[in-house]
Amino acid sequence: MAEPKSPADQMRAVLQAEREAIRSGDFAALETLVRRKTDLLARLEGESGAALSALRDAAQQNGRMLAAALEGVRAAQRRLSLIREAVRGFQSYDSTGRAQRISREGGSGLEHRA
């Protein structure tokens, strides 16, 4: 019969699974992993300082990866917003230097040629 893993070993496995989920973009899996981490946190009392330090470092690394992934999603959202805005028209200047909106909606006078 296999000996049960220590809470630190279990947490290490959860943090590894979390890292893999972040890398693969499987953000739905993170909800379950957060619950497992929360359950394990209470059981880590009595673990060595070295083990806790290693777990802290792994959790911080995952946090940095998650923050970078979130920034990537936000950058993609900003880019899509700019593309959608460009499809509707753009800002230009007339011969006197005044800003004017050039719109593609409703026949703006722009001619499209093949």
PDB file of N, CA and C in Angstrom:
ATOM      1  N   MET A   1       0.844  -1.177   0.000  1.00  0.00           N
ATOM      2  CA  MET A   1       0.000   0.000   0.000  1.00  0.00           C
ATOM      3  C   MET A   1       0.890   1.240   0.000  1.00  0.00           C
ATOM      4  N   ALA A   2       0.574   2.197  -0.857  1.00  0.00           N
ATOM      5  CA  ALA A   2       1.392   3.398  -0.987  1.00  0.00           C
ATOM      6  C   ALA A   2       1.192   4.316   0.214  1.00  0.00           C
ATOM      7  N   GLU A   3       2.291   4.902   0.626  1.00  0.00           N
ATOM      8  CA  GLU A   3       2.241   5.840   1.749  1.00  0.00           C
ATOM      9  C   GLU A   3       1.640   7.162   1.266  1.00  0.00           C
ATOM     10  N   PRO A   4       0.717   7.765   2.041  1.00  0.00           N
ATOM     11  CA  PRO A   4       0.107   9.025   1.594  1.00  0.00           C
ATOM     12  C   PRO A   4       1.159  10.128   1.500  1.00  0.00           C
ATOM     13  N   LYS A   5       0.969  10.983   0.519  1.00  0.00           N
ATOM     14  CA  LYS A   5       1.887  12.104   0.335  1.00  0.00           C
ATOM     15  C   LYS A   5       1.672  13.132   1.437  1.00  0.00           C
ATOM     16  N   SER A   6       2.733  13.846   1.745  1.00  0.00           N
ATOM     17  CA  SER A   6       2.612  14.923   2.737  1.00  0.00           C
ATOM     18  C   SER A   6       1.824  16.076   2.118  1.00  0.00           C
ATOM     19  N   PRO A   7       1.266  16.951   2.965  1.00  0.00           N
ATOM     20  CA  PRO A   7       0.553  18.114   2.429  1.00  0.00           C
ATOM     21  C   PRO A   7       1.452  18.975   1.530  1.00  0.00           C
ATOM     22  N   ALA A   8       2.743  19.072   1.861  1.00  0.00           N
ATOM     23  CA  ALA A   8       3.665  19.861   1.028  1.00  0.00           C
ATOM     24  C   ALA A   8       3.812  19.223  -0.354  1.00  0.00           C
ATOM     25  N   ASP A   9       3.904  17.882  -0.411  1.00  0.00           N
ATOM     26  CA  ASP A   9       3.995  17.191  -1.701  1.00  0.00           C
ATOM     27  C   ASP A   9       2.715  17.372  -2.513  1.00  0.00           C
ATOM     28  N   GLN A  10       1.578  17.307  -1.817  1.00  0.00           N
ATOM     29  CA  GLN A  10       0.304  17.508  -2.497  1.00  0.00           C
ATOM     30  C   GLN A  10       0.200  18.934  -3.045  1.00  0.00           C
ATOM     31  N   MET A  11       0.647  19.911  -2.249  1.00  0.00           N
ATOM     32  CA  MET A  11       0.605  21.302  -2.691  1.00  0.00           C
ATOM     33  C   MET A  11       1.534  21.506  -3.886  1.00  0.00           C
ATOM     34  N   ARG A  12       2.700  20.881  -3.837  1.00  0.00           N
ATOM     35  CA  ARG A  12       3.653  20.970  -4.949  1.00  0.00           C
ATOM     36  C   ARG A  12       2.997  20.449  -6.235  1.00  0.00           C
ATOM     37  N   ALA A  13       2.272  19.358  -6.125  1.00  0.00           N
ATOM     38  CA  ALA A  13       1.586  18.784  -7.294  1.00  0.00           C
ATOM     39  C   ALA A  13       0.485  19.716  -7.799  1.00  0.00           C
ATOM     40  N   VAL A  14      -0.233  20.330  -6.876  1.00  0.00           N
ATOM     41  CA  VAL A  14      -1.295  21.265  -7.272  1.00  0.00           C
ATOM     42  C   VAL A  14      -0.681  22.488  -7.963  1.00  0.00           C
ATOM     43  N   LEU A  15       0.414  22.995  -7.420  1.00  0.00           N
ATOM     44  CA  LEU A  15       1.073  24.158  -8.034  1.00  0.00           C
ATOM     45  C   LEU A  15       1.610  23.804  -9.425  1.00  0.00           C
ATOM     46  N   GLN A  16       2.102  22.585  -9.598  1.00  0.00           N
ATOM     47  CA  GLN A  16       2.565  22.137 -10.920  1.00  0.00           C
ATOM     48  C   GLN A  16       1.386  22.065 -11.885  1.00  0.00           C
ATOM     49  N   ALA A  17       0.263  21.526 -11.436  1.00  0.00           N
ATOM     50  CA  ALA A  17      -0.934  21.454 -12.279  1.00  0.00           C
ATOM     51  C   ALA A  17      -1.417  22.857 -12.637  1.00  0.00           C
ATOM     52  N   GLU A  18      -1.332  23.767 -11.668  1.00  0.00           N
ATOM     53  CA  GLU A  18      -1.729  25.152 -11.911  1.00  0.00           C
ATOM     54  C   GLU A  18      -0.820  25.784 -12.975  1.00  0.00           C
ATOM     55  N   ARG A  19       0.472  25.562 -12.862  1.00  0.00           N
ATOM     56  CA  ARG A  19       1.435  26.104 -13.830  1.00  0.00           C
ATOM     57  C   ARG A  19       1.126  25.586 -15.235  1.00  0.00           C
ATOM     58  N   GLU A  20       0.832  24.282 -15.338  1.00  0.00           N
ATOM     59  CA  GLU A  20       0.503  23.692 -16.642  1.00  0.00           C
ATOM     60  C   GLU A  20      -0.802  24.263 -17.195  1.00  0.00           C
ATOM     61  N   ALA A  21      -1.779  24.491 -16.322  1.00  0.00           N
ATOM     62  CA  ALA A  21      -3.050  25.064 -16.765  1.00  0.00           C
ATOM     63  C   ALA A  21      -2.846  26.487 -17.286  1.00  0.00           C
ATOM     64  N   ILE A  22      -2.021  27.258 -16.608  1.00  0.00           N
ATOM     65  CA  ILE A  22      -1.741  28.631 -17.051  1.00  0.00           C
ATOM     66  C   ILE A  22      -1.032  28.600 -18.396  1.00  0.00           C
ATOM     67  N   ARG A  23      -0.028  27.756 -18.524  1.00  0.00           N
ATOM     68  CA  ARG A  23       0.734  27.664 -19.781  1.00  0.00           C
ATOM     69  C   ARG A  23      -0.144  27.243 -20.950  1.00  0.00           C
ATOM     70  N   SER A  24      -1.082  26.357 -20.715  1.00  0.00           N
ATOM     71  CA  SER A  24      -1.924  25.865 -21.804  1.00  0.00           C
ATOM     72  C   SER A  24      -3.175  26.725 -22.011  1.00  0.00           C
ATOM     73  N   GLY A  25      -3.376  27.708 -21.149  1.00  0.00           N
ATOM     74  CA  GLY A  25      -4.556  28.570 -21.285  1.00  0.00           C
ATOM     75  C   GLY A  25      -5.834  27.924 -20.790  1.00  0.00           C
ATOM     76  N   ASP A  26      -5.725  26.895 -19.980  1.00  0.00           N
ATOM     77  CA  ASP A  26      -6.900  26.208 -19.434  1.00  0.00           C
ATOM     78  C   ASP A  26      -7.328  26.905 -18.139  1.00  0.00           C
ATOM     79  N   PHE A  27      -7.863  28.109 -18.280  1.00  0.00           N
ATOM     80  CA  PHE A  27      -8.199  28.912 -17.110  1.00  0.00           C
ATOM     81  C   PHE A  27      -9.400  28.363 -16.344  1.00  0.00           C
ATOM     82  N   ALA A  28     -10.223  27.554 -16.995  1.00  0.00           N
ATOM     83  CA  ALA A  28     -11.360  26.932 -16.304  1.00  0.00           C
ATOM     84  C   ALA A  28     -10.870  25.974 -15.219  1.00  0.00           C
ATOM     85  N   ALA A  29      -9.725  25.339 -15.443  1.00  0.00           N
ATOM     86  CA  ALA A  29      -9.184  24.388 -14.465  1.00  0.00           C
ATOM     87  C   ALA A  29      -8.695  25.094 -13.203  1.00  0.00           C
ATOM     88  N   LEU A  30      -8.409  26.382 -13.294  1.00  0.00           N
ATOM     89  CA  LEU A  30      -7.849  27.099 -12.151  1.00  0.00           C
ATOM     90  C   LEU A  30      -8.810  27.172 -10.972  1.00  0.00           C
ATOM     91  N   GLU A  31     -10.100  27.215 -11.240  1.00  0.00           N
ATOM     92  CA  GLU A  31     -11.078  27.307 -10.150  1.00  0.00           C
ATOM     93  C   GLU A  31     -10.973  26.095  -9.218  1.00  0.00           C
ATOM     94  N   THR A  32     -10.899  24.918  -9.796  1.00  0.00           N
ATOM     95  CA  THR A  32     -10.763  23.695  -9.000  1.00  0.00           C
ATOM     96  C   THR A  32      -9.438  23.684  -8.247  1.00  0.00           C
ATOM     97  N   LEU A  33      -8.373  24.128  -8.920  1.00  0.00           N
ATOM     98  CA  LEU A  33      -7.051  24.129  -8.300  1.00  0.00           C
ATOM     99  C   LEU A  33      -6.984  25.116  -7.133  1.00  0.00           C
ATOM    100  N   VAL A  34      -7.666  26.236  -7.242  1.00  0.00           N
ATOM    101  CA  VAL A  34      -7.696  27.202  -6.139  1.00  0.00           C
ATOM    102  C   VAL A  34      -8.364  26.584  -4.920  1.00  0.00           C
ATOM    103  N   ARG A  35      -9.439  25.857  -5.141  1.00  0.00           N
ATOM    104  CA  ARG A  35     -10.111  25.188  -4.011  1.00  0.00           C
ATOM    105  C   ARG A  35      -9.185  24.157  -3.367  1.00  0.00           C
ATOM    106  N   ARG A  36      -8.463  23.412  -4.194  1.00  0.00           N
ATOM    107  CA  ARG A  36      -7.542  22.410  -3.642  1.00  0.00           C
ATOM    108  C   ARG A  36      -6.413  23.080  -2.865  1.00  0.00           C
ATOM    109  N   LYS A  37      -5.907  24.191  -3.387  1.00  0.00           N
ATOM    110  CA  LYS A  37      -4.847  24.912  -2.663  1.00  0.00           C
ATOM    111  C   LYS A  37      -5.360  25.434  -1.331  1.00  0.00           C
ATOM    112  N   THR A  38      -6.555  25.963  -1.316  1.00  0.00           N
ATOM    113  CA  THR A  38      -7.144  26.490  -0.088  1.00  0.00           C
ATOM    114  C   THR A  38      -7.285  25.394   0.957  1.00  0.00           C
ATOM    115  N   ASP A  39      -7.751  24.231   0.529  1.00  0.00           N
ATOM    116  CA  ASP A  39      -7.889  23.097   1.452  1.00  0.00           C
ATOM    117  C   ASP A  39      -6.531  22.661   2.007  1.00  0.00           C
ATOM    118  N   LEU A  40      -5.519  22.668   1.163  1.00  0.00           N
ATOM    119  CA  LEU A  40      -4.194  22.217   1.591  1.00  0.00           C
ATOM    120  C   LEU A  40      -3.476  23.228   2.480  1.00  0.00           C
ATOM    121  N   LEU A  41      -3.766  24.507   2.322  1.00  0.00           N
ATOM    122  CA  LEU A  41      -3.075  25.536   3.114  1.00  0.00           C
ATOM    123  C   LEU A  41      -3.189  25.276   4.610  1.00  0.00           C
ATOM    124  N   ALA A  42      -4.362  24.892   5.048  1.00  0.00           N
ATOM    125  CA  ALA A  42      -4.573  24.654   6.482  1.00  0.00           C
ATOM    126  C   ALA A  42      -3.785  23.444   6.981  1.00  0.00           C
ATOM    127  N   ARG A  43      -3.414  22.558   6.074  1.00  0.00           N
ATOM    128  CA  ARG A  43      -2.714  21.339   6.469  1.00  0.00           C
ATOM    129  C   ARG A  43      -1.193  21.475   6.392  1.00  0.00           C
ATOM    130  N   LEU A  44      -0.696  22.636   5.990  1.00  0.00           N
ATOM    131  CA  LEU A  44       0.750  22.808   5.833  1.00  0.00           C
ATOM    132  C   LEU A  44       1.474  23.115   7.142  1.00  0.00           C
ATOM    133  N   GLU A  45       0.714  23.346   8.192  1.00  0.00           N
ATOM    134  CA  GLU A  45       1.342  23.638   9.484  1.00  0.00           C
ATOM    135  C   GLU A  45       2.240  22.478   9.889  1.00  0.00           C
ATOM    136  N   GLY A  46       3.415  22.789  10.340  1.00  0.00           N
ATOM    137  CA  GLY A  46       4.354  21.769  10.762  1.00  0.00           C
ATOM    138  C   GLY A  46       5.350  21.371   9.676  1.00  0.00           C
ATOM    139  N   GLU A  47       5.151  21.856   8.453  1.00  0.00           N
ATOM    140  CA  GLU A  47       6.119  21.559   7.386  1.00  0.00           C
ATOM    141  C   GLU A  47       7.384  22.372   7.628  1.00  0.00           C
ATOM    142  N   SER A  48       8.481  21.927   7.076  1.00  0.00           N
ATOM    143  CA  SER A  48       9.761  22.612   7.272  1.00  0.00           C
ATOM    144  C   SER A  48       9.760  23.975   6.591  1.00  0.00           C
ATOM    145  N   GLY A  49      10.594  24.837   7.105  1.00  0.00           N
ATOM    146  CA  GLY A  49      10.728  26.174   6.521  1.00  0.00           C
ATOM    147  C   GLY A  49      11.188  26.114   5.079  1.00  0.00           C
ATOM    148  N   ALA A  50      12.074  25.174   4.774  1.00  0.00           N
ATOM    149  CA  ALA A  50      12.576  25.031   3.406  1.00  0.00           C
ATOM    150  C   ALA A  50      11.444  24.604   2.461  1.00  0.00           C
ATOM    151  N   ALA A  51      10.610  23.684   2.911  1.00  0.00           N
ATOM    152  CA  ALA A  51       9.493  23.221   2.080  1.00  0.00           C
ATOM    153  C   ALA A  51       8.502  24.352   1.846  1.00  0.00           C
ATOM    154  N   LEU A  52       8.203  25.098   2.900  1.00  0.00           N
ATOM    155  CA  LEU A  52       7.267  26.227   2.764  1.00  0.00           C
ATOM    156  C   LEU A  52       7.829  27.310   1.861  1.00  0.00           C
ATOM    157  N   SER A  53       9.126  27.547   1.968  1.00  0.00           N
ATOM    158  CA  SER A  53       9.776  28.554   1.125  1.00  0.00           C
ATOM    159  C   SER A  53       9.709  28.155  -0.350  1.00  0.00           C
ATOM    160  N   ALA A  54       9.949  26.886  -0.630  1.00  0.00           N
ATOM    161  CA  ALA A  54       9.875  26.398  -2.008  1.00  0.00           C
ATOM    162  C   ALA A  54       8.453  26.518  -2.551  1.00  0.00           C
ATOM    163  N   LEU A  55       7.466  26.212  -1.714  1.00  0.00           N
ATOM    164  CA  LEU A  55       6.065  26.339  -2.133  1.00  0.00           C
ATOM    165  C   LEU A  55       5.707  27.797  -2.398  1.00  0.00           C
ATOM    166  N   ARG A  56       6.190  28.683  -1.523  1.00  0.00           N
ATOM    167  CA  ARG A  56       5.938  30.118  -1.714  1.00  0.00           C
ATOM    168  C   ARG A  56       6.530  30.585  -3.040  1.00  0.00           C
ATOM    169  N   ASP A  57       7.755  30.162  -3.334  1.00  0.00           N
ATOM    170  CA  ASP A  57       8.397  30.563  -4.589  1.00  0.00           C
ATOM    171  C   ASP A  57       7.617  30.057  -5.803  1.00  0.00           C
ATOM    172  N   ALA A  58       7.158  28.810  -5.740  1.00  0.00           N
ATOM    173  CA  ALA A  58       6.379  28.248  -6.847  1.00  0.00           C
ATOM    174  C   ALA A  58       5.056  28.995  -7.018  1.00  0.00           C
ATOM    175  N   ALA A  59       4.408  29.329  -5.904  1.00  0.00           N
ATOM    176  CA  ALA A  59       3.136  30.067  -5.971  1.00  0.00           C
ATOM    177  C   ALA A  59       3.362  31.470  -6.536  1.00  0.00           C
ATOM    178  N   GLN A  60       4.448  32.104  -6.155  1.00  0.00           N
ATOM    179  CA  GLN A  60       4.753  33.436  -6.687  1.00  0.00           C
ATOM    180  C   GLN A  60       5.047  33.373  -8.187  1.00  0.00           C
ATOM    181  N   GLN A  61       5.759  32.343  -8.615  1.00  0.00           N
ATOM    182  CA  GLN A  61       6.034  32.182 -10.040  1.00  0.00           C
ATOM    183  C   GLN A  61       4.725  32.005 -10.813  1.00  0.00           C
ATOM    184  N   ASN A  62       3.825  31.190 -10.283  1.00  0.00           N
ATOM    185  CA  ASN A  62       2.519  31.008 -10.926  1.00  0.00           C
ATOM    186  C   ASN A  62       1.754  32.323 -10.964  1.00  0.00           C
ATOM    187  N   GLY A  63       1.842  33.105  -9.895  1.00  0.00           N
ATOM    188  CA  GLY A  63       1.173  34.400  -9.863  1.00  0.00           C
ATOM    189  C   GLY A  63       1.702  35.327 -10.944  1.00  0.00           C
ATOM    190  N   ARG A  64       3.020  35.328 -11.139  1.00  0.00           N
ATOM    191  CA  ARG A  64       3.610  36.164 -12.196  1.00  0.00           C
ATOM    192  C   ARG A  64       3.156  35.687 -13.576  1.00  0.00           C
ATOM    193  N   MET A  65       3.103  34.365 -13.757  1.00  0.00           N
ATOM    194  CA  MET A  65       2.649  33.823 -15.043  1.00  0.00           C
ATOM    195  C   MET A  65       1.187  34.188 -15.303  1.00  0.00           C
ATOM    196  N   LEU A  66       0.378  34.112 -14.265  1.00  0.00           N
ATOM    197  CA  LEU A  66      -1.037  34.445 -14.411  1.00  0.00           C
ATOM    198  C   LEU A  66      -1.209  35.930 -14.719  1.00  0.00           C
ATOM    199  N   ALA A  67      -0.429  36.789 -14.070  1.00  0.00           N
ATOM    200  CA  ALA A  67      -0.488  38.222 -14.341  1.00  0.00           C
ATOM    201  C   ALA A  67      -0.076  38.515 -15.786  1.00  0.00           C
ATOM    202  N   ALA A  68       0.949  37.829 -16.273  1.00  0.00           N
ATOM    203  CA  ALA A  68       1.388  38.022 -17.657  1.00  0.00           C
ATOM    204  C   ALA A  68       0.310  37.547 -18.637  1.00  0.00           C
ATOM    205  N   ALA A  69      -0.329  36.426 -18.323  1.00  0.00           N
ATOM    206  CA  ALA A  69      -1.406  35.926 -19.179  1.00  0.00           C
ATOM    207  C   ALA A  69      -2.566  36.915 -19.212  1.00  0.00           C
ATOM    208  N   LEU A  70      -2.899  37.474 -18.067  1.00  0.00           N
ATOM    209  CA  LEU A  70      -3.971  38.460 -17.991  1.00  0.00           C
ATOM    210  C   LEU A  70      -3.620  39.703 -18.803  1.00  0.00           C
ATOM    211  N   GLU A  71      -2.378  40.148 -18.735  1.00  0.00           N
ATOM    212  CA  GLU A  71      -1.961  41.306 -19.521  1.00  0.00           C
ATOM    213  C   GLU A  71      -2.039  40.992 -21.012  1.00  0.00           C
ATOM    214  N   GLY A  72      -1.719  39.762 -21.396  1.00  0.00           N
ATOM    215  CA  GLY A  72      -1.848  39.363 -22.790  1.00  0.00           C
ATOM    216  C   GLY A  72      -3.291  39.410 -23.266  1.00  0.00           C
ATOM    217  N   VAL A  73      -4.200  38.963 -22.427  1.00  0.00           N
ATOM    218  CA  VAL A  73      -5.625  39.014 -22.773  1.00  0.00           C
ATOM    219  C   VAL A  73      -6.073  40.473 -22.904  1.00  0.00           C
ATOM    220  N   ARG A  74      -5.637  41.305 -21.986  1.00  0.00           N
ATOM    221  CA  ARG A  74      -6.003  42.725 -22.050  1.00  0.00           C
ATOM    222  C   ARG A  74      -5.433  43.396 -23.299  1.00  0.00           C
ATOM    223  N   ALA A  75      -4.214  43.055 -23.662  1.00  0.00           N
ATOM    224  CA  ALA A  75      -3.604  43.614 -24.878  1.00  0.00           C
ATOM    225  C   ALA A  75      -4.390  43.182 -26.110  1.00  0.00           C
ATOM    226  N   ALA A  76      -4.821  41.926 -26.140  1.00  0.00           N
ATOM    227  CA  ALA A  76      -5.623  41.441 -27.264  1.00  0.00           C
ATOM    228  C   ALA A  76      -6.962  42.170 -27.329  1.00  0.00           C
ATOM    229  N   GLN A  77      -7.569  42.422 -26.175  1.00  0.00           N
ATOM    230  CA  GLN A  77      -8.833  43.164 -26.152  1.00  0.00           C
ATOM    231  C   GLN A  77      -8.647  44.581 -26.681  1.00  0.00           C
ATOM    232  N   ARG A  78      -7.541  45.234 -26.261  1.00  0.00           N
ATOM    233  CA  ARG A  78      -7.274  46.594 -26.755  1.00  0.00           C
ATOM    234  C   ARG A  78      -7.073  46.591 -28.264  1.00  0.00           C
ATOM    235  N   ARG A  79      -6.337  45.611 -28.760  1.00  0.00           N
ATOM    236  CA  ARG A  79      -6.074  45.528 -30.204  1.00  0.00           C
ATOM    237  C   ARG A  79      -7.360  45.301 -30.972  1.00  0.00           C
ATOM    238  N   LEU A  80      -8.219  44.408 -30.501  1.00  0.00           N
ATOM    239  CA  LEU A  80      -9.499  44.167 -31.162  1.00  0.00           C
ATOM    240  C   LEU A  80     -10.371  45.411 -31.152  1.00  0.00           C
ATOM    241  N   SER A  81     -10.326  46.152 -30.072  1.00  0.00           N
ATOM    242  CA  SER A  81     -11.091  47.397 -29.988  1.00  0.00           C
ATOM    243  C   SER A  81     -10.606  48.396 -31.029  1.00  0.00           C
ATOM    244  N   LEU A  82      -9.289  48.506 -31.192  1.00  0.00           N
ATOM    245  CA  LEU A  82      -8.729  49.407 -32.209  1.00  0.00           C
ATOM    246  C   LEU A  82      -9.127  48.974 -33.613  1.00  0.00           C
ATOM    247  N   ILE A  83      -9.135  47.677 -33.853  1.00  0.00           N
ATOM    248  CA  ILE A  83      -9.518  47.173 -35.170  1.00  0.00           C
ATOM    249  C   ILE A  83     -10.984  47.472 -35.446  1.00  0.00           C
ATOM    250  N   ARG A  84     -11.842  47.239 -34.436  1.00  0.00           N
ATOM    251  CA  ARG A  84     -13.266  47.537 -34.620  1.00  0.00           C
ATOM    252  C   ARG A  84     -13.484  49.020 -34.884  1.00  0.00           C
ATOM    253  N   GLU A  85     -12.748  49.863 -34.191  1.00  0.00           N
ATOM    254  CA  GLU A  85     -12.868  51.315 -34.385  1.00  0.00           C
ATOM    255  C   GLU A  85     -12.386  51.708 -35.785  1.00  0.00           C
ATOM    256  N   ALA A  86     -11.319  51.098 -36.255  1.00  0.00           N
ATOM    257  CA  ALA A  86     -10.789  51.415 -37.584  1.00  0.00           C
ATOM    258  C   ALA A  86     -11.768  51.019 -38.680  1.00  0.00           C
ATOM    259  N   VAL A  87     -12.512  49.949 -38.461  1.00  0.00           N
ATOM    260  CA  VAL A  87     -13.496  49.512 -39.446  1.00  0.00           C
ATOM    261  C   VAL A  87     -14.598  50.565 -39.591  1.00  0.00           C
ATOM    262  N   ARG A  88     -14.933  51.231 -38.509  1.00  0.00           N
ATOM    263  CA  ARG A  88     -15.988  52.252 -38.549  1.00  0.00           C
ATOM    264  C   ARG A  88     -15.516  53.563 -39.158  1.00  0.00           C
ATOM    265  N   GLY A  89     -14.227  53.809 -39.161  1.00  0.00           N
ATOM    266  CA  GLY A  89     -13.703  55.052 -39.724  1.00  0.00           C
ATOM    267  C   GLY A  89     -12.427  55.450 -39.010  1.00  0.00           C
ATOM    268  N   PHE A  90     -11.936  56.654 -39.292  1.00  0.00           N
ATOM    269  CA  PHE A  90     -10.712  57.117 -38.669  1.00  0.00           C
ATOM    270  C   PHE A  90     -10.700  58.634 -38.560  1.00  0.00           C
ATOM    271  N   GLN A  91      -9.746  59.149 -37.809  1.00  0.00           N
ATOM    272  CA  GLN A  91      -9.586  60.583 -37.583  1.00  0.00           C
ATOM    273  C   GLN A  91      -8.533  61.104 -38.564  1.00  0.00           C
ATOM    274  N   SER A  92      -8.836  62.225 -39.221  1.00  0.00           N
ATOM    275  CA  SER A  92      -7.887  62.837 -40.147  1.00  0.00           C
ATOM    276  C   SER A  92      -7.950  64.349 -39.959  1.00  0.00           C
ATOM    277  N   TYR A  93      -7.260  65.087 -40.799  1.00  0.00           N
ATOM    278  CA  TYR A  93      -7.233  66.547 -40.708  1.00  0.00           C
ATOM    279  C   TYR A  93      -7.555  67.139 -42.071  1.00  0.00           C
ATOM    280  N   ASP A  94      -8.272  68.281 -42.053  1.00  0.00           N
ATOM    281  CA  ASP A  94      -8.592  68.941 -43.314  1.00  0.00           C
ATOM    282  C   ASP A  94      -7.454  69.888 -43.700  1.00  0.00           C
ATOM    283  N   SER A  95      -7.644  70.636 -44.771  1.00  0.00           N
ATOM    284  CA  SER A  95      -6.577  71.499 -45.286  1.00  0.00           C
ATOM    285  C   SER A  95      -6.222  72.640 -44.333  1.00  0.00           C
ATOM    286  N   THR A  96      -7.106  72.934 -43.374  1.00  0.00           N
ATOM    287  CA  THR A  96      -6.815  74.001 -42.404  1.00  0.00           C
ATOM    288  C   THR A  96      -6.242  73.450 -41.104  1.00  0.00           C
ATOM    289  N   GLY A  97      -6.087  72.131 -41.024  1.00  0.00           N
ATOM    290  CA  GLY A  97      -5.504  71.526 -39.831  1.00  0.00           C
ATOM    291  C   GLY A  97      -6.510  71.114 -38.774  1.00  0.00           C
ATOM    292  N   ARG A  98      -7.792  71.252 -39.075  1.00  0.00           N
ATOM    293  CA  ARG A  98      -8.814  70.846 -38.110  1.00  0.00           C
ATOM    294  C   ARG A  98      -9.066  69.343 -38.211  1.00  0.00           C
ATOM    295  N   ALA A  99      -9.257  68.732 -37.053  1.00  0.00           N
ATOM    296  CA  ALA A  99      -9.546  67.300 -37.024  1.00  0.00           C
ATOM    297  C   ALA A  99     -10.936  67.042 -37.579  1.00  0.00           C
ATOM    298  N   GLN A 100     -11.055  65.972 -38.301  1.00  0.00           N
ATOM    299  CA  GLN A 100     -12.359  65.560 -38.811  1.00  0.00           C
ATOM    300  C   GLN A 100     -12.441  64.043 -38.806  1.00  0.00           C
ATOM    301  N   ARG A 101     -13.626  63.570 -38.617  1.00  0.00           N
ATOM    302  CA  ARG A 101     -13.869  62.126 -38.584  1.00  0.00           C
ATOM    303  C   ARG A 101     -14.217  61.656 -39.985  1.00  0.00           C
ATOM    304  N   ILE A 102     -13.500  60.662 -40.476  1.00  0.00           N
ATOM    305  CA  ILE A 102     -13.807  60.035 -41.759  1.00  0.00           C
ATOM    306  C   ILE A 102     -14.496  58.716 -41.418  1.00  0.00           C
ATOM    307  N   SER A 103     -15.761  58.620 -41.750  1.00  0.00           N
ATOM    308  CA  SER A 103     -16.547  57.453 -41.367  1.00  0.00           C
ATOM    309  C   SER A 103     -16.834  56.579 -42.567  1.00  0.00           C
ATOM    310  N   ARG A 104     -16.808  55.276 -42.349  1.00  0.00           N
ATOM    311  CA  ARG A 104     -17.147  54.333 -43.413  1.00  0.00           C
ATOM    312  C   ARG A 104     -18.626  53.969 -43.341  1.00  0.00           C
ATOM    313  N   GLU A 105     -19.309  54.420 -42.324  1.00  0.00           N
ATOM    314  CA  GLU A 105     -20.719  54.076 -42.151  1.00  0.00           C
ATOM    315  C   GLU A 105     -21.582  55.031 -42.961  1.00  0.00           C
ATOM    316  N   GLY A 106     -22.538  54.502 -43.714  1.00  0.00           N
ATOM    317  CA  GLY A 106     -23.516  55.322 -44.395  1.00  0.00           C
ATOM    318  C   GLY A 106     -22.981  56.121 -45.562  1.00  0.00           C
ATOM    319  N   GLY A 107     -22.017  55.621 -46.298  1.00  0.00           N
ATOM    320  CA  GLY A 107     -21.543  56.308 -47.493  1.00  0.00           C
ATOM    321  C   GLY A 107     -20.807  57.579 -47.179  1.00  0.00           C
ATOM    322  N   SER A 108     -19.574  57.496 -46.765  1.00  0.00           N
ATOM    323  CA  SER A 108     -18.809  58.652 -46.344  1.00  0.00           C
ATOM    324  C   SER A 108     -18.108  59.368 -47.493  1.00  0.00           C
ATOM    325  N   GLY A 109     -18.274  58.861 -48.681  1.00  0.00           N
ATOM    326  CA  GLY A 109     -17.576  59.471 -49.799  1.00  0.00           C
ATOM    327  C   GLY A 109     -16.273  58.766 -50.106  1.00  0.00           C
ATOM    328  N   LEU A 110     -15.915  57.771 -49.290  1.00  0.00           N
ATOM    329  CA  LEU A 110     -14.720  56.993 -49.579  1.00  0.00           C
ATOM    330  C   LEU A 110     -15.043  56.055 -50.736  1.00  0.00           C
ATOM    331  N   GLU A 111     -14.116  55.974 -51.655  1.00  0.00           N
ATOM    332  CA  GLU A 111     -14.328  55.086 -52.799  1.00  0.00           C
ATOM    333  C   GLU A 111     -13.453  53.858 -52.628  1.00  0.00           C
ATOM    334  N   HIS A 112     -14.043  52.700 -52.758  1.00  0.00           N
ATOM    335  CA  HIS A 112     -13.308  51.443 -52.641  1.00  0.00           C
ATOM    336  C   HIS A 112     -13.063  50.909 -54.042  1.00  0.00           C
ATOM    337  N   ARG A 113     -11.822  50.654 -54.356  1.00  0.00           N
ATOM    338  CA  ARG A 113     -11.468  50.108 -55.665  1.00  0.00           C
ATOM    339  C   ARG A 113     -10.818  48.753 -55.506  1.00  0.00           C
ATOM    340  N   ALA A 114     -11.041  47.929 -56.458  1.00  0.00           N
ATOM    341  CA  ALA A 114     -10.438  46.592 -56.420  1.00  0.00           C
ATOM    342  C   ALA A 114      -8.992  46.633 -56.812  1.00  0.00           C
TER     343      ALA A 114
END
